[in-house]
Short mmCIF file of C-alpha atoms in Angstrom, two decimals:
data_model
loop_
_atom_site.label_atom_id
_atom_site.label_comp_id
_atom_site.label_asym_id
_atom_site.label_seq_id
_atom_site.Cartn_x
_atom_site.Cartn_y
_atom_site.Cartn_z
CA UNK I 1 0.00 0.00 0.00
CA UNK I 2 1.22 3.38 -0.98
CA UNK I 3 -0.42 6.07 0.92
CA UNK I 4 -3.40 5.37 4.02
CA UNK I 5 -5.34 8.69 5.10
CA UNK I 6 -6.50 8.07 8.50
CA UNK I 7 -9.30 10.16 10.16
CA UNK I 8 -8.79 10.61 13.91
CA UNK I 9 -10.87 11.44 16.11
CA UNK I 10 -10.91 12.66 19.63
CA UNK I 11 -12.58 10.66 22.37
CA UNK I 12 -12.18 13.24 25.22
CA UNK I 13 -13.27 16.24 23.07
CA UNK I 14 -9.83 17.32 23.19
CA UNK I 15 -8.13 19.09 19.68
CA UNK I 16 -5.26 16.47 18.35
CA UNK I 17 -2.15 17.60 17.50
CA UNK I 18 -0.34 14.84 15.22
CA UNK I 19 3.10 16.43 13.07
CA UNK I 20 3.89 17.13 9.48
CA UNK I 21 6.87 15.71 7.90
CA UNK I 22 7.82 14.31 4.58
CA UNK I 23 5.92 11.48 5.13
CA UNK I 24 2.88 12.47 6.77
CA UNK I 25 0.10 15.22 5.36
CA UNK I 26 -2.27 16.23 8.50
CA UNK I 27 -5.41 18.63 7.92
CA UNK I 28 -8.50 18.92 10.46
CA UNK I 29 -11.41 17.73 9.63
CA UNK I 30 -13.40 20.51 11.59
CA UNK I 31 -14.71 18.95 14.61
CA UNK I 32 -11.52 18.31 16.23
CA UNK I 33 -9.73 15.47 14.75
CA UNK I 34 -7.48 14.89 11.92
CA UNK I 35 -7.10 13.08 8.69
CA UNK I 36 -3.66 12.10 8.41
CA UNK I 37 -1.85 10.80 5.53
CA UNK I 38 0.93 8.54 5.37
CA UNK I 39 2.89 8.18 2.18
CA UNK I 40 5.91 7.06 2.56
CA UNK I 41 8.86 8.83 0.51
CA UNK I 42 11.63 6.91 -1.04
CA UNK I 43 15.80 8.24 -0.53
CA UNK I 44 17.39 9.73 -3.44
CA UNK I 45 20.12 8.19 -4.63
CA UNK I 46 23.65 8.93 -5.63
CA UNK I 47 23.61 11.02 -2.36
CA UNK I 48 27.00 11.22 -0.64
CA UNK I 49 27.26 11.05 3.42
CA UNK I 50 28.18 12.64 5.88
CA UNK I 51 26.05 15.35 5.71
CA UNK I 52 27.62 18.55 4.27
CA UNK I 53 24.82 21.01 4.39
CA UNK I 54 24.03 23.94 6.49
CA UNK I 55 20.71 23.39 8.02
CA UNK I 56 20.62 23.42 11.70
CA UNK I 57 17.95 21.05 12.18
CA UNK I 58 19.21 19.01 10.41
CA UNK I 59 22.70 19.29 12.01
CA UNK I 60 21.58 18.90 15.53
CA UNK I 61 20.60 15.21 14.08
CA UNK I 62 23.85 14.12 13.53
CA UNK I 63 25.32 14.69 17.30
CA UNK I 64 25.86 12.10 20.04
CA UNK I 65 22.96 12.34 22.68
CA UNK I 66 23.28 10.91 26.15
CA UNK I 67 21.12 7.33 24.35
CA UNK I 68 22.38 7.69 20.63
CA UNK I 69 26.01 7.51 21.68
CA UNK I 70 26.98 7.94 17.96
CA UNK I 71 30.70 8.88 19.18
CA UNK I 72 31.35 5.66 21.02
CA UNK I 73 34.01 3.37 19.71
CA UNK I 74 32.16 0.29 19.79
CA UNK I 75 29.29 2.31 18.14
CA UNK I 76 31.44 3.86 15.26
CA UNK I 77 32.67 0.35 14.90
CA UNK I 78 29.37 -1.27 14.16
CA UNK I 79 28.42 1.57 11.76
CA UNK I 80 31.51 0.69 9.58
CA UNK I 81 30.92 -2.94 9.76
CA UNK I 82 27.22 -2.14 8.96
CA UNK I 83 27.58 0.17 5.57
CA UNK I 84 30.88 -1.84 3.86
CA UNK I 85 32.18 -0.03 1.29
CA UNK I 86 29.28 2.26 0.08
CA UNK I 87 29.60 5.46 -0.57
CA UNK I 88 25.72 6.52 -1.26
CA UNK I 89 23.76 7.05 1.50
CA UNK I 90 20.72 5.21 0.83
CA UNK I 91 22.10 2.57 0.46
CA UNK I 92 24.15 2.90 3.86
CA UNK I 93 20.91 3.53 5.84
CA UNK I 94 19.22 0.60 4.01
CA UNK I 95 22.49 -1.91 5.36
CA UNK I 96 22.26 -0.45 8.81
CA UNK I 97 18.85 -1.14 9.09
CA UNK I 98 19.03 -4.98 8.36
CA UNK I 99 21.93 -4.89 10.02
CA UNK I 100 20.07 -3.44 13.23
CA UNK I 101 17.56 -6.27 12.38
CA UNK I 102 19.73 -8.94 12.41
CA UNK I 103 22.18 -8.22 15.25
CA UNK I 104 19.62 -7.97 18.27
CA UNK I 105 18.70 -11.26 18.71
CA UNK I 106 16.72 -11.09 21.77
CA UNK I 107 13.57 -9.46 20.64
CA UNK I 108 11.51 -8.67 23.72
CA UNK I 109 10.31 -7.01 25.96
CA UNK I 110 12.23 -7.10 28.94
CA UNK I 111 14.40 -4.22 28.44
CA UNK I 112 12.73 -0.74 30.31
CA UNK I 113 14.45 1.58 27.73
CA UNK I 114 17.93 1.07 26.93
CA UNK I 115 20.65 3.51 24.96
CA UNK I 116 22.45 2.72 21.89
CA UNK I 117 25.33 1.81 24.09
CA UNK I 118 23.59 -0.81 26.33
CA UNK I 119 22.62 -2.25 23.37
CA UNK I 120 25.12 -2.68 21.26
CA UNK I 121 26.22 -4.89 24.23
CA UNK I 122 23.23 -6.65 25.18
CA UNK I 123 22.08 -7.18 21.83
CA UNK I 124 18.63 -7.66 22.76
CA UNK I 125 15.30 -5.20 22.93
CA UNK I 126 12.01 -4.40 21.61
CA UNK I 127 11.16 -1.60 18.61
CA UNK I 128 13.17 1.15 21.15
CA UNK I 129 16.23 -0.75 21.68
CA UNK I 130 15.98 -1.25 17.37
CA UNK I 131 15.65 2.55 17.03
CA UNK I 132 18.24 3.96 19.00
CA UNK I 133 20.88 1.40 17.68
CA UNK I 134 19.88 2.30 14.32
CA UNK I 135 19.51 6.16 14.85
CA UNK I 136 23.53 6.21 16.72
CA UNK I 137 24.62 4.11 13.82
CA UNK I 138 23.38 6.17 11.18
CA UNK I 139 24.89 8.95 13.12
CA UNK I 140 28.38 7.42 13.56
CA UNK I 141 28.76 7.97 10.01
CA UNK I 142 27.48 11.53 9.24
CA UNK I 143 23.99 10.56 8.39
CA UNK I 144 21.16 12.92 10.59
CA UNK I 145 18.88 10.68 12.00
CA UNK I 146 15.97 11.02 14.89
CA UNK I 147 14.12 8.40 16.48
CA UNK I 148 10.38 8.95 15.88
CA UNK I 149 7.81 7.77 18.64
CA UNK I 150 3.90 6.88 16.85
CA UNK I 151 2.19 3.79 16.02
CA UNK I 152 1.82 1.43 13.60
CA UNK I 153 -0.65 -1.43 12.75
CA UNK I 154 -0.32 -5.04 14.23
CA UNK I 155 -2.19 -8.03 12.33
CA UNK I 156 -1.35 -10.02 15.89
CA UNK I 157 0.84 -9.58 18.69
CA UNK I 158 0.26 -11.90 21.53
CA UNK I 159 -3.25 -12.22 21.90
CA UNK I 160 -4.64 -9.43 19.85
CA UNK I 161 -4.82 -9.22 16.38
CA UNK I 162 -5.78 -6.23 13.96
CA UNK I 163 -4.55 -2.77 15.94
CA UNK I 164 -2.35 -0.12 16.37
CA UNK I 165 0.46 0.04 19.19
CA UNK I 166 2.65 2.34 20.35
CA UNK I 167 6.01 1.82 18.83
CA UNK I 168 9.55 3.43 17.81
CA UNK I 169 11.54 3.88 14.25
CA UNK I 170 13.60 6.53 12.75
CA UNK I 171 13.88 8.67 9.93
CA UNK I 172 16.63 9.94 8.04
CA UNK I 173 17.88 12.90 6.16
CA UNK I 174 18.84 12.09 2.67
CA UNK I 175 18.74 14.14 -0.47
CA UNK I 176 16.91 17.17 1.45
CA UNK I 177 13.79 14.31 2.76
CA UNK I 178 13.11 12.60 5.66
CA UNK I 179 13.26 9.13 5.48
CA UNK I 180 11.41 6.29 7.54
CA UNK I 181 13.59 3.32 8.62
CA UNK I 182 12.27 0.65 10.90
CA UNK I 183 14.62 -2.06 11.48
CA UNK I 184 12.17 -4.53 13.72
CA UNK I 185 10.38 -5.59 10.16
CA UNK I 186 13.39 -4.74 8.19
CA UNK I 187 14.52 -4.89 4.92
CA UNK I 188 11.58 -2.13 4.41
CA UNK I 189 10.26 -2.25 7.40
CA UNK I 190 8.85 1.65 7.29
CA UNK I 191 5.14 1.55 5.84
CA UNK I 192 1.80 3.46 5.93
CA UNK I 193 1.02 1.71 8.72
CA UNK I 194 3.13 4.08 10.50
CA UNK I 195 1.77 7.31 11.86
CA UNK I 196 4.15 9.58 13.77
CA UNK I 197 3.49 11.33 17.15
CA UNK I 198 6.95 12.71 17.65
CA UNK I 199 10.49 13.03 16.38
CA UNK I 200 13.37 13.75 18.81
CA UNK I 201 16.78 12.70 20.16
CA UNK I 202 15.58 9.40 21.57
CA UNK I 203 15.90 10.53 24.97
CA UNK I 204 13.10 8.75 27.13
CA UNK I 205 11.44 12.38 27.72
CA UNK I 206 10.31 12.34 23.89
CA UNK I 207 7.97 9.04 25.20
CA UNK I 208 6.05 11.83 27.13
CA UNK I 209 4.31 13.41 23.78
CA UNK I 210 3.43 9.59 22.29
CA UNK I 211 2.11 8.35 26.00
CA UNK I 212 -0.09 12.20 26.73
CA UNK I 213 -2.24 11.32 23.71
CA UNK I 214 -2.23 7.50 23.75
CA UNK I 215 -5.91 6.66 24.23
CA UNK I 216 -7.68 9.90 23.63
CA UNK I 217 -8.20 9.10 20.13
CA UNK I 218 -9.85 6.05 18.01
CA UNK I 219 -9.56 5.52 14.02
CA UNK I 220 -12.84 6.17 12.68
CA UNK I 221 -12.16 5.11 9.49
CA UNK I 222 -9.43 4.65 6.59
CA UNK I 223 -8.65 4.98 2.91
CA UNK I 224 -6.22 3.28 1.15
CA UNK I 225 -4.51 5.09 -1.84
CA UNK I 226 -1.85 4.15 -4.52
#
């Protein structure tokens, strides 16, 4: 599926707020909810990395954080084990993210929230632990990346089938786009099944905008596009 427009609406009477980005088109639909589209943007290619430009933003997404240790050795090793010998940076987001995929093995839920760090030494997590390891990889070699916080559709986990949970990816700056990455369904894990409530440094505070809203809404109904 190419594009899903989701109308939201409010169960406490409460205006949503949902972002814009690349991938996601939100307009009110006058009584207090949203429709929100998700179409999913592809990378440019023949894009060099690290990042060269002079957008701030964009900047700030390439920095070691206090959970996307991007300047740790054992970090910055991973990243160049990850990417090989590619030079486009696509294609080096695409390896890190089945990379990502394939080196937790332990995919649960046992771990609170863990940092890049932790991780890269425990090698085990749920969707959180997958984002920050793939947002501090990504950043180990010059590629601005933030973990996004939103939800994304199910067909069954556990013992419920057919819904939306809470859940963590990333996105990342290539060719002057935002990109969606999500390395717990990688290769092409990022869908329109995902719909973004923040985007942030993947500190735990950037749960609190994803966990103020979780519940106060329901999907009315959808409509799937090409």
């Amino acid at each position: 599926v190419k594009a899903i427009t989701y109308h939201l609406e409010a169960k406490d009477g409460k205006e949503l707020v949902f972002p814009a980005n690349d991938n996601q088109v939100v307009r009110p639909d006058g009584e207090g909810g949203l429709y929100v589209t998700v179409r999913p943007v592809a990378a440019a290619g023949n894009v060099a990395f690290p990042y060269a430009g002079s957008d701030a933003a964009v900047r700030e997404a390439m920095k070691p954080t206090r959970y996307l240790q991007s300047d740790d050795p054992a970090i910055i090793e991973l990243a160049r084990k990850a990417i090989g010998d590619t030079q486009d940076a696509a294609e080096a987001a695409r390896r890190i993210e089945s990379f990502v995929h394939e080196y937790i093995k332990a995919k649960d839920l046992s771990v609170g929230y863990a940092s890049a760090a932790e991780v890269a030494q425990s090698r085990q997590g749920d969707c959180s632990e997958h984002a920050v390891l793939t947002a501090a990889l990504c950043r180990a070699v010059g590629i601005p990346t933030q973990v996004v916080m939103g939800y994304v559709y199910c067909p069954q986990f556990m013992d419920q089938q057919d819904f939306f949970g809470g859940h963590a990816w990333v996105q990342v700056y290539i060719g002057d786009r935002w990109v969606g990455l999500d390395a717990t369904r990688a290769p092409g894990g990022y869908s329109a099944g995902h719909i973004a409530q923040a985007a942030g440094s993947g500190n735990p505070e950037d749960f609190f905008a994803l966990l103020s809203i979780m519940g106060r809404f329901r999907i009315k109904e959808i409509e799937v596009g090409n």
